[in-house]
Amino acid sequence: QKEVEQDPGPLSVPEGAIVSLNCTYSNSAFQYFMWYRQYSRKGPELLMYTYSSGNKEDGRFTAQVDKSSKYISLFIRDSQPSDSATYLCAMSAVRQAGTALIFGKGTTLSVSS
Amino acid sequence: EPEVTQTPSHQVTQMGQEVILRCVPISNHLYFYWYRQILGQKVEFLVSFYNNEISEKSEIFDDQFSVERPDGSNFTLKIRSTKLEDSAMYFCASCQGSADTQYFGPGTRLTVL
């Protein structure tokens, strides 16, 4: 069983739509969850970080973690063409520098104007 | 805004040759990482480095790989004898000792012929 699963898409939505991106994981030791955005030919850029279960909101972005279901989500409200990118979920079991992040495969999102 | 830089952006080499990928982490960061992403696959952790020694490494990071911080600014990944399957994007990342946000560089595309 793969540690982190993420539907690669592609996902195409019109401008202004609400986007839902999801990952499932198998390792119950994961406690720290991140979403990175990756534009073409660029490195991953941290968008959101969440510890354990619950919601976190930052502007148009909301990250949600359900540890009982081993399921995390990223919601994007009022999506913009500039949101077109690949979104990677990442997670780790411990929160300390030096610890490896385990990534999902990434979901490619295209927002059309 | 400070950023992680990587050189070269694209490296082409022959199978069996040695390559050195270079990274300049953010100046006040203390932890350094290498990840790789084979085309169409996940970002995979290779190694983390702190205080001039390896903190953690994955199964991928075998004897063909080595890392070094030769001076106060550079962080390098050496592959001693490249194989076709080493072709990938290699990302360097860094973070502060007490923080956990890993900042990624733009990557080096390694092509092994």
mmCIF file of C-alpha atoms in Angstrom:
data_model
loop_
_atom_site.group_PDB
_atom_site.id
_atom_site.type_symbol
_atom_site.label_atom_id
_atom_site.label_comp_id
_atom_site.label_asym_id
_atom_site.label_seq_id
_atom_site.Cartn_x
_atom_site.Cartn_y
_atom_site.Cartn_z
ATOM 1 C CA GLN A 1 0.000 0.000 0.000
ATOM 2 C CA LYS A 2 1.420 3.359 -1.011
ATOM 3 C CA GLU A 3 2.032 5.772 1.861
ATOM 4 C CA VAL A 4 0.426 8.837 0.288
ATOM 5 C CA GLU A 5 -2.101 8.721 -2.531
ATOM 6 C CA GLN A 6 -3.170 11.716 -4.571
ATOM 7 C CA ASP A 7 -5.237 11.824 -7.740
ATOM 8 C CA PRO A 8 -2.975 13.361 -10.398
ATOM 9 C CA GLY A 9 -5.868 14.858 -12.359
ATOM 10 C CA PRO A 10 -5.733 16.927 -14.447
ATOM 11 C CA LEU A 11 -8.494 18.997 -12.909
ATOM 12 C CA SER A 12 -9.967 21.776 -15.042
ATOM 13 C CA VAL A 13 -12.308 24.391 -13.581
ATOM 14 C CA PRO A 14 -13.632 27.808 -14.649
ATOM 15 C CA GLU A 15 -12.472 30.962 -12.907
ATOM 16 C CA GLY A 16 -14.352 31.557 -9.669
ATOM 17 C CA ALA A 17 -15.011 27.879 -8.975
ATOM 18 C CA ILE A 18 -14.332 26.199 -5.637
ATOM 19 C CA VAL A 19 -11.620 23.596 -5.979
ATOM 20 C CA SER A 20 -11.188 20.586 -3.735
ATOM 21 C CA LEU A 21 -7.885 18.706 -3.726
ATOM 22 C CA ASN A 22 -7.405 15.583 -1.642
ATOM 23 C CA CYS A 23 -4.871 13.077 -0.367
ATOM 24 C CA THR A 24 -5.190 9.853 1.563
ATOM 25 C CA TYR A 25 -2.442 8.236 3.560
ATOM 26 C CA SER A 26 -1.796 4.951 5.293
ATOM 27 C CA ASN A 27 0.735 5.774 8.024
ATOM 28 C CA SER A 28 -1.140 6.654 11.221
ATOM 29 C CA ALA A 29 2.062 8.185 12.624
ATOM 30 C CA PHE A 30 1.778 11.182 10.277
ATOM 31 C CA GLN A 31 0.859 14.261 12.284
ATOM 32 C CA TYR A 32 2.092 17.190 10.213
ATOM 33 C CA PHE A 33 0.485 17.953 6.892
ATOM 34 C CA MET A 34 1.493 20.429 4.237
ATOM 35 C CA TRP A 35 0.329 21.594 0.853
ATOM 36 C CA TYR A 36 2.860 22.805 -1.673
ATOM 37 C CA ARG A 37 2.202 24.490 -4.992
ATOM 38 C CA GLN A 38 4.529 23.838 -7.895
ATOM 39 C CA TYR A 39 4.538 25.896 -11.059
ATOM 40 C CA SER A 40 6.069 24.471 -14.197
ATOM 41 C CA ARG A 41 9.901 24.287 -14.003
ATOM 42 C CA LYS A 42 9.889 25.636 -10.432
ATOM 43 C CA GLY A 43 10.446 24.095 -7.022
ATOM 44 C CA PRO A 44 7.608 23.369 -4.593
ATOM 45 C CA GLU A 45 6.367 26.410 -2.653
ATOM 46 C CA LEU A 46 4.737 25.943 0.753
ATOM 47 C CA LEU A 47 1.076 27.020 0.819
ATOM 48 C CA MET A 48 -0.395 25.612 3.999
ATOM 49 C CA TYR A 49 0.674 23.676 7.061
ATOM 50 C CA THR A 50 -1.614 21.874 9.510
ATOM 51 C CA TYR A 51 -0.907 19.912 12.634
ATOM 52 C CA SER A 52 -3.090 16.910 13.550
ATOM 53 C CA SER A 53 -6.818 17.157 12.800
ATOM 54 C CA GLY A 54 -8.815 20.275 12.084
ATOM 55 C CA ASN A 55 -9.095 23.170 9.679
ATOM 56 C CA LYS A 56 -6.804 26.051 8.849
ATOM 57 C CA GLU A 57 -7.738 29.004 6.695
ATOM 58 C CA ASP A 58 -5.482 31.467 4.893
ATOM 59 C CA GLY A 59 -7.200 33.823 2.503
ATOM 60 C CA ARG A 60 -8.824 31.808 -0.273
ATOM 61 C CA PHE A 61 -7.197 28.578 0.923
ATOM 62 C CA THR A 62 -8.498 26.166 3.567
ATOM 63 C CA ALA A 63 -6.628 23.050 4.648
ATOM 64 C CA GLN A 64 -8.526 20.281 6.365
ATOM 65 C CA VAL A 65 -7.221 17.169 8.114
ATOM 66 C CA ASP A 66 -9.286 14.170 9.181
ATOM 67 C CA LYS A 67 -6.894 11.814 10.946
ATOM 68 C CA SER A 68 -9.609 9.255 11.705
ATOM 69 C CA SER A 69 -10.145 8.787 7.969
ATOM 70 C CA LYS A 70 -6.492 9.443 7.059
ATOM 71 C CA TYR A 71 -7.681 12.074 4.609
ATOM 72 C CA ILE A 72 -6.545 15.635 3.979
ATOM 73 C CA SER A 73 -8.012 18.304 1.738
ATOM 74 C CA LEU A 74 -7.152 21.685 0.318
ATOM 75 C CA PHE A 75 -9.999 23.959 -0.750
ATOM 76 C CA ILE A 76 -9.455 26.939 -3.003
ATOM 77 C CA ARG A 77 -12.267 29.483 -3.120
ATOM 78 C CA ASP A 78 -12.817 31.890 -6.009
ATOM 79 C CA SER A 79 -10.142 30.152 -8.067
ATOM 80 C CA GLN A 80 -8.028 32.307 -10.382
ATOM 81 C CA PRO A 81 -6.062 31.479 -13.545
ATOM 82 C CA SER A 82 -2.912 32.185 -11.508
ATOM 83 C CA ASP A 83 -3.844 29.191 -9.318
ATOM 84 C CA SER A 84 -3.103 26.920 -12.281
ATOM 85 C CA ALA A 85 -0.273 24.722 -11.007
ATOM 86 C CA THR A 86 0.450 21.314 -9.563
ATOM 87 C CA TYR A 87 -0.549 20.927 -5.906
ATOM 88 C CA LEU A 88 1.448 18.503 -3.791
ATOM 89 C CA CYS A 89 0.420 17.215 -0.407
ATOM 90 C CA ALA A 90 3.258 16.326 1.958
ATOM 91 C CA MET A 91 3.399 14.944 5.448
ATOM 92 C CA SER A 92 5.721 13.842 8.199
ATOM 93 C CA ALA A 93 5.523 11.894 11.408
ATOM 94 C CA VAL A 94 7.597 14.260 13.511
ATOM 95 C CA ARG A 95 7.939 17.998 13.441
ATOM 96 C CA GLN A 96 11.637 18.648 13.574
ATOM 97 C CA ALA A 97 14.172 19.958 11.152
ATOM 98 C CA GLY A 98 15.960 17.188 9.325
ATOM 99 C CA THR A 99 12.865 15.029 8.972
ATOM 100 C CA ALA A 100 11.920 13.810 5.519
ATOM 101 C CA LEU A 101 8.686 14.974 3.954
ATOM 102 C CA ILE A 102 6.629 12.275 2.230
ATOM 103 C CA PHE A 103 4.895 13.664 -0.847
ATOM 104 C CA GLY A 104 1.855 12.735 -2.869
ATOM 105 C CA LYS A 105 2.170 12.581 -6.624
ATOM 106 C CA GLY A 106 0.555 15.984 -7.115
ATOM 107 C CA THR A 107 -2.700 17.131 -8.731
ATOM 108 C CA THR A 108 -2.464 19.344 -11.796
ATOM 109 C CA LEU A 109 -5.048 22.136 -11.702
ATOM 110 C CA SER A 110 -6.022 24.333 -14.622
ATOM 111 C CA VAL A 111 -8.260 27.366 -14.033
ATOM 112 C CA SER A 112 -9.640 28.915 -17.184
ATOM 113 C CA SER A 113 -10.717 32.556 -17.485
ATOM 114 C CA GLU B 1 12.982 37.722 -0.395
ATOM 115 C CA PRO B 2 15.750 35.180 0.247
ATOM 116 C CA GLU B 3 15.561 32.020 -1.812
ATOM 117 C CA VAL B 4 17.343 28.738 -2.398
ATOM 118 C CA THR B 5 19.303 28.722 -5.644
ATOM 119 C CA GLN B 6 20.552 25.744 -7.633
ATOM 120 C CA THR B 7 23.042 25.308 -10.454
ATOM 121 C CA PRO B 8 23.048 24.212 -13.162
ATOM 122 C CA SER B 9 19.409 24.320 -14.195
ATOM 123 C CA HIS B 10 20.015 21.439 -16.604
ATOM 124 C CA GLN B 11 22.858 18.932 -16.633
ATOM 125 C CA VAL B 12 23.365 16.345 -19.347
ATOM 126 C CA THR B 13 25.876 13.579 -18.721
ATOM 127 C CA GLN B 14 26.920 10.196 -19.996
ATOM 128 C CA MET B 15 26.171 7.050 -18.020
ATOM 129 C CA GLY B 16 29.029 6.251 -15.650
ATOM 130 C CA GLN B 17 30.163 9.849 -15.306
ATOM 131 C CA GLU B 18 30.298 11.748 -12.039
ATOM 132 C CA VAL B 19 28.077 14.773 -11.558
ATOM 133 C CA ILE B 20 27.954 17.429 -8.862
ATOM 134 C CA LEU B 21 24.773 19.386 -8.310
ATOM 135 C CA ARG B 22 25.120 22.628 -6.440
ATOM 136 C CA CYS B 23 22.809 24.485 -4.112
ATOM 137 C CA VAL B 24 23.057 27.714 -2.154
ATOM 138 C CA PRO B 25 20.595 27.466 0.763
ATOM 139 C CA ILE B 26 19.050 30.489 2.444
ATOM 140 C CA SER B 27 21.853 32.094 4.415
ATOM 141 C CA ASN B 28 20.603 31.695 8.006
ATOM 142 C CA HIS B 29 19.274 28.159 7.512
ATOM 143 C CA LEU B 30 20.932 25.258 9.252
ATOM 144 C CA TYR B 31 19.254 22.155 7.824
ATOM 145 C CA PHE B 32 19.658 21.134 4.212
ATOM 146 C CA TYR B 33 17.941 18.531 2.061
ATOM 147 C CA TRP B 34 18.037 16.889 -1.312
ATOM 148 C CA TYR B 35 14.916 15.487 -2.968
ATOM 149 C CA ARG B 36 14.424 14.118 -6.443
ATOM 150 C CA GLN B 37 11.438 13.814 -8.774
ATOM 151 C CA ILE B 38 11.534 11.364 -11.647
ATOM 152 C CA LEU B 39 9.318 12.537 -14.499
ATOM 153 C CA GLY B 40 5.679 11.764 -13.718
ATOM 154 C CA GLN B 41 6.438 10.488 -10.243
ATOM 155 C CA LYS B 42 6.457 11.769 -6.678
ATOM 156 C CA VAL B 43 8.984 14.053 -5.054
ATOM 157 C CA GLU B 44 11.181 11.642 -3.072
ATOM 158 C CA PHE B 45 13.414 12.411 -0.113
ATOM 159 C CA LEU B 46 17.095 11.586 -0.521
ATOM 160 C CA VAL B 47 18.982 13.023 2.429
ATOM 161 C CA SER B 48 19.022 15.671 5.150
ATOM 162 C CA PHE B 49 22.164 17.321 6.503
ATOM 163 C CA TYR B 50 22.917 19.280 9.647
ATOM 164 C CA ASN B 51 26.077 20.347 11.412
ATOM 165 C CA ASN B 52 28.256 18.829 8.709
ATOM 166 C CA GLU B 53 26.770 15.392 8.890
ATOM 167 C CA ILE B 54 23.861 13.428 7.479
ATOM 168 C CA SER B 55 20.763 13.501 9.731
ATOM 169 C CA GLU B 56 18.598 11.098 7.778
ATOM 170 C CA LYS B 57 18.792 9.335 4.433
ATOM 171 C CA SER B 58 16.473 7.220 2.330
ATOM 172 C CA GLU B 59 17.063 3.862 0.670
ATOM 173 C CA ILE B 60 17.657 5.706 -2.593
ATOM 174 C CA PHE B 61 20.719 7.435 -1.112
ATOM 175 C CA ASP B 62 23.180 4.596 -1.592
ATOM 176 C CA ASP B 63 26.972 4.592 -1.828
ATOM 177 C CA GLN B 64 26.836 6.278 -5.223
ATOM 178 C CA PHE B 65 25.562 9.454 -3.585
ATOM 179 C CA SER B 66 27.332 11.846 -1.263
ATOM 180 C CA VAL B 67 26.673 15.306 0.093
ATOM 181 C CA GLU B 68 29.012 18.006 1.232
ATOM 182 C CA ARG B 69 28.995 21.548 2.516
ATOM 183 C CA PRO B 70 32.396 22.607 1.213
ATOM 184 C CA ASP B 71 32.159 26.183 2.445
ATOM 185 C CA GLY B 72 29.774 28.430 4.326
ATOM 186 C CA SER B 73 27.334 28.862 1.482
ATOM 187 C CA ASN B 74 27.257 25.868 -0.872
ATOM 188 C CA PHE B 75 25.652 22.466 -0.407
ATOM 189 C CA THR B 76 26.421 19.827 -3.012
ATOM 190 C CA LEU B 77 25.077 16.453 -4.112
ATOM 191 C CA LYS B 78 27.551 14.193 -5.892
ATOM 192 C CA ILE B 79 26.585 11.128 -7.891
ATOM 193 C CA ARG B 80 29.732 9.100 -8.462
ATOM 194 C CA SER B 81 28.767 6.930 -11.421
ATOM 195 C CA THR B 82 25.490 7.993 -12.961
ATOM 196 C CA LYS B 83 22.927 5.491 -14.194
ATOM 197 C CA LEU B 84 20.100 6.017 -16.657
ATOM 198 C CA GLU B 85 17.602 5.791 -13.789
ATOM 199 C CA ASP B 86 19.250 8.777 -12.061
ATOM 200 C CA SER B 87 17.622 11.031 -14.657
ATOM 201 C CA ALA B 88 15.285 13.281 -12.647
ATOM 202 C CA MET B 89 14.731 16.753 -11.242
ATOM 203 C CA TYR B 90 16.836 17.227 -8.130
ATOM 204 C CA PHE B 91 15.571 19.734 -5.585
ATOM 205 C CA CYS B 92 17.566 21.253 -2.781
ATOM 206 C CA ALA B 93 15.691 22.558 0.273
ATOM 207 C CA SER B 94 16.669 24.280 3.492
ATOM 208 C CA CYS B 95 15.092 25.341 6.753
ATOM 209 C CA GLN B 96 15.968 27.091 9.971
ATOM 210 C CA GLY B 97 16.908 24.935 12.917
ATOM 211 C CA SER B 98 13.899 25.736 15.029
ATOM 212 C CA ALA B 99 11.373 26.015 12.191
ATOM 213 C CA ASP B 100 10.005 23.322 10.021
ATOM 214 C CA THR B 101 9.143 25.019 6.774
ATOM 215 C CA GLN B 102 11.349 23.612 4.053
ATOM 216 C CA TYR B 103 12.076 26.086 1.292
ATOM 217 C CA PHE B 104 12.792 24.513 -2.065
ATOM 218 C CA GLY B 105 15.058 25.629 -4.859
ATOM 219 C CA PRO B 106 13.997 25.616 -8.535
ATOM 220 C CA GLY B 107 15.687 22.278 -9.193
ATOM 221 C CA THR B 108 18.340 20.851 -11.500
ATOM 222 C CA ARG B 109 17.175 18.647 -14.330
ATOM 223 C CA LEU B 110 19.676 15.791 -14.680
ATOM 224 C CA THR B 111 19.614 13.830 -17.924
ATOM 225 C CA VAL B 112 21.772 10.698 -18.097
ATOM 226 C CA LEU B 113 22.360 9.370 -21.613
#
